[in-house]
């Protein structure tokens, strides 16, 4: 296995500490060698590992290690037992959007409450493997919480760059709790990321431009398909911010199809918040290059990103799966979030963009009520409690206004 540039196909040693191609500057990806095991034997092996008590086998990421880089030993893997999250069927939500077979893959039910843990276990294992003493990231909150936790496990320092005043208290509290050093940057996530990259800090970078992160994140799809007994859904819907997650899902579909584990790919639908939707604009316009949104704004602070770094990888994922990209308003997100709560599931605002997107697609007649749909919830309801309380207060104020003369 090695690293390969997504643009010019230049290759690099797997463990070389590079984030971009030295020749053309584009992003790198891990090139997984052909897996020479019969698909049904693999499926059997992965199920068997669920009954083991070894750290690697218990992890819902490392259980699928035939498709992961590194060949790390049991002792080298930095894990918190991530993955193994349920697929929950929609009830009121399914009725609300008018889709009979709707379920939620809740990645918010991971150790630090978001999907980032799936990527962080692989990123941190690699950081440790190459001898890093400190790790760093910019974040809208979840990456920093996850990185801080895994860094604490690995015994390395964590340094996080955050957009000042624009992330939830709960996520900030997590980074503090896990002992990260925090640098607040004025502006958006994009400014925080630029500041970090320009800092010259001697840290191993763990944003999703790090290809090892995406390798871990792609296992969400392996686990999802396993839970569906390898029956392929018609649509998989995911919120899009920096577009690492959408990219990793596309990679999973490519690799699983190539290895004969599935016969076709679901259509990947990426949903952005209207105030931070450069990828949706790129897709709608058919433009060749992404135009960043200079001042992204949305109540879904996790996806308040104007210059998504992985847009080329995500576009490949959307195109390869005959998928599409859309955006929804903050009001639509808030309404969908409340509905997911009423279903007893709950999620953070960014995750609810998926359900909001589905409702819009149904109302426009772009998706059939008989379709089999999986919405990916990326963060736990407790990730943004201020949002819940202020929405509740607004609803109560509106109700009072109606009854008062
Ligand atoms: N949902 C949640 C809850 C997130 O935290 C993020 C990204 C996304 C969706 C979007 O995923 O960036 O891979 O397209 N959060 C990052 C962070 C940026 O710093 O925590 P993406």
Coordinates of C-alpha atoms and ligand atoms in Angstrom, one line a residue:
X1 CA 0.0 0.0 0.0
X2 CA 1.2 3.5 -0.6
X3 CA -0.1 7.1 -0.9
X4 CA -1.2 8.5 -4.3
X5 CA -2.0 12.0 -5.5
X6 CA -5.6 12.3 -6.6
X7 CA -4.6 14.6 -9.5
X8 CA -1.3 13.5 -11.0
X9 CA -1.1 10.0 -9.6
X10 CA 2.4 10.5 -8.2
X11 CA 3.1 8.0 -5.4
X12 CA 4.6 8.3 -2.0
X13 CA 5.7 5.9 0.6
X14 CA 2.7 5.0 2.9
X15 CA 4.4 6.4 6.0
X16 CA 5.9 9.6 4.5
X17 CA 4.7 12.6 6.5
X18 CA 3.2 14.5 3.6
X19 CA -0.2 16.1 3.3
X20 CA -0.1 17.2 -0.3
X21 CA 1.5 16.1 -3.5
X22 CA 5.1 17.4 -3.8
X23 CA 4.6 17.7 -7.6
X24 CA 1.2 19.3 -8.1
X25 CA 0.0 20.2 -4.6
X26 CA -3.2 18.2 -4.6
X27 CA -4.5 15.9 -1.9
X28 CA -3.3 12.4 -1.4
X29 CA -5.2 9.1 -0.8
X30 CA -4.2 5.7 0.4
X31 CA -4.1 3.2 -2.4
X32 CA -5.4 -0.1 -0.9
X33 CA -3.8 -3.2 -2.4
X34 CA -6.1 -5.8 -3.9
X35 CA -7.7 -7.9 -1.1
X36 CA -7.2 -11.5 -2.2
X37 CA -9.8 -13.1 0.0
X38 CA -13.1 -14.5 -1.2
X39 CA -15.9 -11.9 -0.4
X40 CA -18.0 -14.4 1.5
X41 CA -15.0 -15.6 3.6
X42 CA -14.3 -11.9 4.4
X43 CA -17.9 -11.2 5.5
X44 CA -17.7 -14.3 7.7
X45 CA -14.4 -13.3 9.2
X46 CA -15.6 -9.8 10.1
X47 CA -18.7 -11.2 11.8
X48 CA -16.6 -13.7 13.8
X49 CA -14.3 -10.8 15.0
X50 CA -17.3 -9.2 16.8
X51 CA -17.3 -12.1 19.3
X52 CA -13.6 -11.6 20.1
X53 CA -12.3 -9.6 23.1
X54 CA -9.1 -8.3 21.4
X55 CA -9.0 -4.5 21.1
X56 CA -8.6 -4.5 17.3
X57 CA -11.4 -7.0 16.8
X58 CA -13.8 -5.2 19.2
X59 CA -13.2 -1.9 17.3
X60 CA -15.8 -1.3 14.6
X61 CA -13.0 0.2 12.5
X62 CA -10.1 -2.3 12.9
X63 CA -12.4 -5.2 12.5
X64 CA -12.3 -4.3 8.8
X65 CA -8.5 -4.0 8.7
X66 CA -8.1 -5.9 5.4
X67 CA -9.1 -2.6 3.8
X68 CA -7.0 -0.4 6.1
X69 CA -3.4 0.8 5.8
X70 CA -0.5 0.1 8.1
X71 CA -0.6 -3.5 9.2
X72 CA -0.3 -2.2 12.8
X73 CA -0.1 -4.7 15.6
X74 CA -2.6 -5.1 18.4
X75 CA -0.3 -3.0 20.7
X76 CA 0.2 -0.3 18.1
X77 CA -3.5 0.5 17.6
X78 CA -4.8 3.5 19.5
X79 CA -8.5 2.6 20.1
X80 CA -11.4 3.6 22.3
X81 CA -13.7 0.9 20.9
X82 CA -15.1 3.1 18.3
X83 CA -17.7 2.0 15.7
X84 CA -20.3 -0.7 16.4
X85 CA -23.0 1.9 16.3
X86 CA -26.6 0.8 15.6
X87 CA -28.8 1.4 12.5
X88 CA -32.1 2.8 13.9
X89 CA -35.2 2.7 11.8
X90 CA -37.1 6.0 11.4
X91 CA -40.7 6.1 12.7
X92 CA -42.2 9.6 12.9
X93 CA -39.4 10.8 10.8
X94 CA -40.2 8.3 8.0
X95 CA -43.8 9.4 8.1
X96 CA -42.8 13.0 8.2
X97 CA -40.7 12.8 5.0
X98 CA -42.9 10.1 3.3
X99 CA -40.3 7.4 2.9
X100 CA -41.3 3.9 4.0
X101 CA -37.8 2.4 4.5
X102 CA -35.8 5.1 6.2
X103 CA -33.1 4.3 8.8
X104 CA -30.4 6.3 10.6
X105 CA -26.8 5.2 11.0
X106 CA -26.0 7.1 14.1
X107 CA -22.3 7.8 14.1
X108 CA -22.9 10.3 17.0
X109 CA -23.0 7.3 19.3
X110 CA -19.2 6.9 19.1
X111 CA -16.9 7.4 22.1
X112 CA -16.6 11.2 21.8
X113 CA -20.0 11.6 20.2
X114 CA -19.2 12.0 16.5
X115 CA -18.0 10.1 13.4
X116 CA -14.6 11.7 13.8
X117 CA -13.6 8.9 16.2
X118 CA -13.7 6.4 13.2
X119 CA -11.0 8.4 11.4
X120 CA -9.1 9.4 14.5
X121 CA -8.3 5.9 15.6
X122 CA -6.4 5.4 12.3
X123 CA -4.9 8.9 12.2
X124 CA -3.6 8.7 15.8
X125 CA -2.3 5.1 15.3
X126 CA -0.3 6.4 12.3
X127 CA 0.9 9.5 14.2
X128 CA 2.2 7.3 17.0
X129 CA 3.7 4.9 14.4
X130 CA 5.8 7.7 12.8
X131 CA 6.9 8.9 16.2
X132 CA 4.9 12.1 16.5
X133 CA 5.1 13.8 19.9
X134 CA 2.3 16.3 19.2
X135 CA -0.8 16.4 17.0
X136 CA -2.7 19.3 15.7
X137 CA -6.0 20.2 13.9
X138 CA -8.3 23.0 13.1
X139 CA -11.9 22.3 13.9
X140 CA -15.5 23.3 14.2
X141 CA -15.5 21.3 17.4
X142 CA -15.9 17.6 16.8
X143 CA -12.5 16.9 15.3
X144 CA -10.9 18.7 18.2
X145 CA -12.9 16.7 20.8
X146 CA -12.0 13.5 19.1
X147 CA -8.4 14.3 18.5
X148 CA -7.9 15.4 22.1
X149 CA -9.3 12.2 23.4
X150 CA -7.2 9.9 21.2
X151 CA -4.1 12.0 21.8
X152 CA -4.7 11.5 25.6
X153 CA -4.9 7.8 25.0
X154 CA -1.8 7.8 22.9
X155 CA 0.1 10.0 25.3
X156 CA 0.9 12.7 22.8
X157 CA 0.2 16.5 23.1
X158 CA -2.8 17.9 21.3
X159 CA -3.1 21.4 19.9
X160 CA -6.4 22.6 18.4
X161 CA -7.3 25.8 16.4
X162 CA -10.9 26.8 16.8
X163 CA -13.1 29.5 15.3
X164 CA -13.5 31.9 18.3
X165 CA -17.1 32.1 19.6
X166 CA -18.4 29.9 16.9
X167 CA -18.5 26.4 18.3
X168 CA -20.7 24.8 20.9
X169 CA -19.7 24.9 24.5
X170 CA -20.1 21.2 24.8
X171 CA -17.4 20.5 22.2
X172 CA -15.0 23.1 23.7
X173 CA -15.6 21.5 27.1
X174 CA -14.6 18.1 25.6
X175 CA -11.3 19.4 24.2
X176 CA -10.6 21.0 27.6
X177 CA -11.5 17.8 29.5
X178 CA -9.1 15.8 27.4
X179 CA -6.3 18.2 28.0
X180 CA -5.8 19.9 24.6
X181 CA -4.0 23.2 24.1
X182 CA -6.6 25.6 22.6
X183 CA -5.9 28.4 20.2
X184 CA -9.0 30.5 19.2
X185 CA -8.9 32.2 15.8
X186 CA -11.1 35.0 14.7
X187 CA -13.2 34.1 11.6
X188 CA -14.4 30.7 10.4
X189 CA -13.0 27.2 10.4
X190 CA -11.3 28.1 7.1
X191 CA -9.2 30.8 8.9
X192 CA -8.4 28.4 11.7
X193 CA -7.2 25.8 9.2
X194 CA -5.1 28.3 7.3
X195 CA -3.6 29.6 10.6
X196 CA -2.7 26.1 11.7
X197 CA -1.1 25.2 8.4
X198 CA 0.9 28.4 8.4
X199 CA 1.9 28.1 12.0
X200 CA 5.0 26.0 11.4
X201 CA 4.1 24.0 14.5
X202 CA 5.9 20.7 14.8
X203 CA 2.7 18.7 15.0
X204 CA 1.4 15.7 13.1
X205 CA -1.7 17.2 11.3
X206 CA -5.0 15.4 11.8
X207 CA -7.5 17.2 9.7
X208 CA -9.3 15.2 7.1
X209 CA -6.8 16.2 4.5
X210 CA -4.8 13.5 6.2
X211 CA -5.7 10.5 4.2
X212 CA -5.4 8.1 7.1
X213 CA -8.4 9.8 8.7
X214 CA -10.6 9.0 5.7
X215 CA -9.5 5.3 5.8
X216 CA -11.1 5.0 9.2
X217 CA -14.2 6.9 8.3
X218 CA -14.9 4.7 5.3
X219 CA -15.5 1.7 7.7
X220 CA -18.9 3.3 8.6
X221 CA -20.1 2.1 5.2
X222 CA -18.6 -1.4 5.8
X223 CA -20.5 -1.7 9.1
X224 CA -23.7 -0.2 7.6
X225 CA -23.7 -2.8 4.8
X226 CA -23.0 -5.6 7.2
X227 CA -26.0 -4.5 9.3
X228 CA -28.1 -4.6 6.2
X229 CA -26.8 -8.1 5.4
X230 CA -25.1 -6.6 2.4
X231 CA -28.3 -5.4 0.8
X232 CA -27.4 -2.2 -0.9
X233 CA -29.7 0.8 -0.1
X234 CA -30.9 3.1 -2.9
X235 CA -29.6 6.2 -1.2
X236 CA -27.1 7.1 1.5
X237 CA -27.4 10.7 2.7
X238 CA -24.7 12.6 4.5
X239 CA -24.1 16.2 5.6
X240 CA -21.2 18.0 3.9
X241 CA -18.8 20.5 5.5
X242 CA -15.1 20.0 4.7
X243 CA -16.2 17.0 2.6
X244 CA -13.9 14.4 4.1
X245 CA -16.7 12.1 5.2
X246 CA -18.5 12.1 1.8
X247 CA -15.1 11.4 0.2
X248 CA -14.5 8.5 2.5
X249 CA -17.9 7.0 1.8
X250 CA -17.2 7.2 -2.0
X251 CA -13.9 5.4 -1.4
X252 CA -15.7 2.7 0.5
X253 CA -18.2 2.2 -2.3
X254 CA -15.4 2.0 -4.9
X255 CA -13.4 -0.5 -2.9
X256 CA -16.3 -2.7 -1.9
X257 CA -17.6 -2.9 -5.4
X258 CA -14.1 -3.6 -6.8
X259 CA -13.6 -6.4 -4.3
X260 CA -17.0 -8.0 -5.1
X261 CA -18.5 -7.4 -1.7
X262 CA -21.4 -5.5 -3.2
X263 CA -22.7 -5.5 -6.8
X264 CA -23.6 -1.8 -7.1
X265 CA -23.2 1.4 -5.1
X266 CA -26.0 3.4 -3.4
X267 CA -26.5 6.9 -4.7
X268 CA -24.6 9.3 -2.4
X269 CA -26.5 12.5 -1.5
X270 CA -24.5 15.3 0.1
X271 CA -26.5 17.9 2.0
X272 CA -25.0 21.3 2.9
X273 CA -26.4 24.2 4.9
X274 CA -27.5 27.0 2.5
X275 CA -25.3 29.6 4.1
X276 CA -22.2 27.4 3.7
X277 CA -22.8 25.6 0.5
X278 CA -20.0 26.1 -2.0
X279 CA -20.1 22.5 -3.0
X280 CA -23.8 22.5 -3.7
X281 CA -23.3 25.7 -5.8
X282 CA -20.4 24.0 -7.7
X283 CA -22.6 21.0 -8.4
X284 CA -25.7 23.0 -9.4
X285 CA -23.7 25.2 -11.7
X286 CA -21.5 22.5 -13.3
X287 CA -18.5 24.8 -12.7
X288 CA -15.0 23.2 -13.0
X289 CA -13.5 24.8 -9.8
X290 CA -15.0 25.4 -6.4
X291 CA -15.6 29.0 -5.5
X292 CA -15.2 29.3 -1.7
X293 CA -18.0 31.1 0.3
X294 CA -16.2 33.9 2.0
X295 CA -18.4 34.3 5.1
X296 CA -20.1 31.0 5.7
X297 CA -23.0 31.2 8.2
X298 CA -25.3 28.6 9.6
X299 CA -26.8 27.5 12.9
X300 CA -25.2 24.1 12.2
X301 CA -21.8 25.3 13.3
X302 CA -20.2 21.9 12.6
X303 CA -20.6 22.5 8.9
X304 CA -20.0 26.3 8.9
X305 CA -17.2 25.9 6.3
X306 CA -16.6 28.0 3.2
X307 CA -13.6 26.4 1.6
X308 CA -14.0 22.6 1.8
X309 CA -10.6 21.1 1.1
X310 CA -11.8 17.6 0.0
X311 CA -14.2 18.8 -2.7
X312 CA -12.5 17.0 -5.6
X313 CA -12.6 13.7 -3.8
X314 CA -16.2 14.3 -2.8
X315 CA -17.2 15.2 -6.4
X316 CA -15.6 12.0 -7.6
X317 CA -17.8 10.1 -5.0
X318 CA -20.9 11.8 -6.1
X319 CA -20.2 11.3 -9.8
X320 CA -19.2 7.6 -9.3
X321 CA -22.4 6.8 -7.5
X322 CA -24.7 8.8 -9.7
X323 CA -25.5 10.8 -6.6
X324 CA -26.1 14.5 -6.1
X325 CA -25.5 17.5 -3.9
X326 CA -28.1 19.9 -2.4
X327 CA -28.6 22.5 0.4
X328 CA -31.2 23.3 3.0
X329 CA -32.0 26.4 5.0
X330 CA -31.3 26.8 8.8
X331 CA -35.1 26.7 9.4
X332 CA -35.3 23.4 7.6
X333 CA -32.4 22.0 9.6
X334 CA -34.0 23.1 12.9
X335 CA -37.4 21.5 12.0
X336 CA -35.8 18.3 11.0
X337 CA -33.7 18.2 14.1
X338 CA -36.7 18.6 16.3
X339 CA -38.4 15.7 14.4
X340 CA -35.4 13.4 14.9
X341 CA -35.6 14.2 18.6
X342 CA -39.3 13.3 18.6
X343 CA -38.3 9.9 17.2
X344 CA -36.3 9.3 20.3
X345 CA -33.0 9.4 18.4
X346 CA -31.7 13.0 18.6
X347 CA -28.6 14.5 16.9
X348 CA -26.7 17.7 16.5
X349 CA -28.0 20.3 14.0
X350 CA -25.5 19.5 11.2
X351 CA -26.7 15.8 11.2
X352 CA -30.3 16.9 10.8
X353 CA -29.4 18.4 7.4
X354 CA -29.8 14.9 6.1
X355 CA -33.5 14.6 7.1
X356 CA -34.2 18.1 5.9
X357 CA -32.7 17.2 2.6
X358 CA -34.8 14.1 2.3
X359 CA -38.0 16.0 3.0
X360 CA -37.1 18.5 0.4
X361 CA -36.4 15.8 -2.2
X362 CA -39.7 14.0 -1.5
X363 CA -41.7 17.3 -1.7
X364 CA -40.0 17.9 -5.1
X365 CA -40.8 14.3 -6.2
X366 CA -37.1 13.6 -6.8
X367 CA -37.1 10.5 -4.6
X368 CA -39.6 7.7 -4.5
X369 CA -41.5 6.8 -1.3
X370 CA -40.6 3.1 -1.9
X371 CA -36.8 3.8 -1.9
X372 CA -34.6 2.3 0.7
X373 CA -32.8 5.2 2.4
X374 CA -30.1 5.5 5.0
X375 CA -29.4 8.9 6.6
X376 CA -26.1 9.2 8.4
X377 CA -26.3 11.1 11.7
X378 CA -22.8 12.5 12.4
X379 CA -23.1 14.0 15.9
X380 CA -24.8 13.3 19.2
X381 CA -27.8 15.4 20.5
X382 CA -25.7 16.5 23.5
X383 CA -23.1 18.1 21.3
X384 CA -25.0 21.3 21.1
X385 CA -27.3 21.7 24.0
X386 CA -27.5 25.5 23.7
X387 CA -29.1 25.1 20.3
X388 CA -31.8 22.9 21.8
X389 CA -32.5 25.2 24.7
X390 CA -32.7 28.3 22.6
X391 CA -34.9 26.6 20.0
X392 CA -37.2 25.5 22.8
X393 CA -37.3 29.0 24.1
X394 CA -38.2 30.4 20.7
X395 CA -41.0 27.8 20.2
X396 CA -42.4 28.7 23.7
X397 CA -42.2 32.4 23.0
X398 CA -44.0 31.9 19.6
X399 CA -46.7 29.8 21.4
X400 CA -47.2 32.5 24.1
X401 CA -47.4 35.2 21.4
X402 CA -50.3 33.3 19.9
X403 CA -52.3 33.1 23.1
X404 CA -51.6 36.6 24.4
X405 CA -53.9 39.3 23.1
Ligands
LIG1 N1 -21.4 16.6 10.8 C1 -20.7 16.9 11.9 C2 -21.4 16.7 13.2 C3 -19.4 17.4 11.9 O1 -18.8 17.7 13.0 C4 -18.9 17.7 10.6 C5 -17.5 18.2 10.4 C6 -19.6 17.3 9.5 C7 -20.9 16.8 9.6 C8 -19.1 17.5 8.1 O2 -18.2 16.5 7.8 O3 -16.3 18.0 7.1 O4 -16.3 15.5 6.6 O5 -17.8 17.1 5.4 N2 -16.8 18.7 11.4 C9 -15.4 19.1 11.3 C10 -14.9 19.4 12.7 C11 -15.1 20.0 10.2 O6 -13.9 20.2 12.8 O7 -15.3 18.8 13.6 P1 -17.1 16.8 6.7

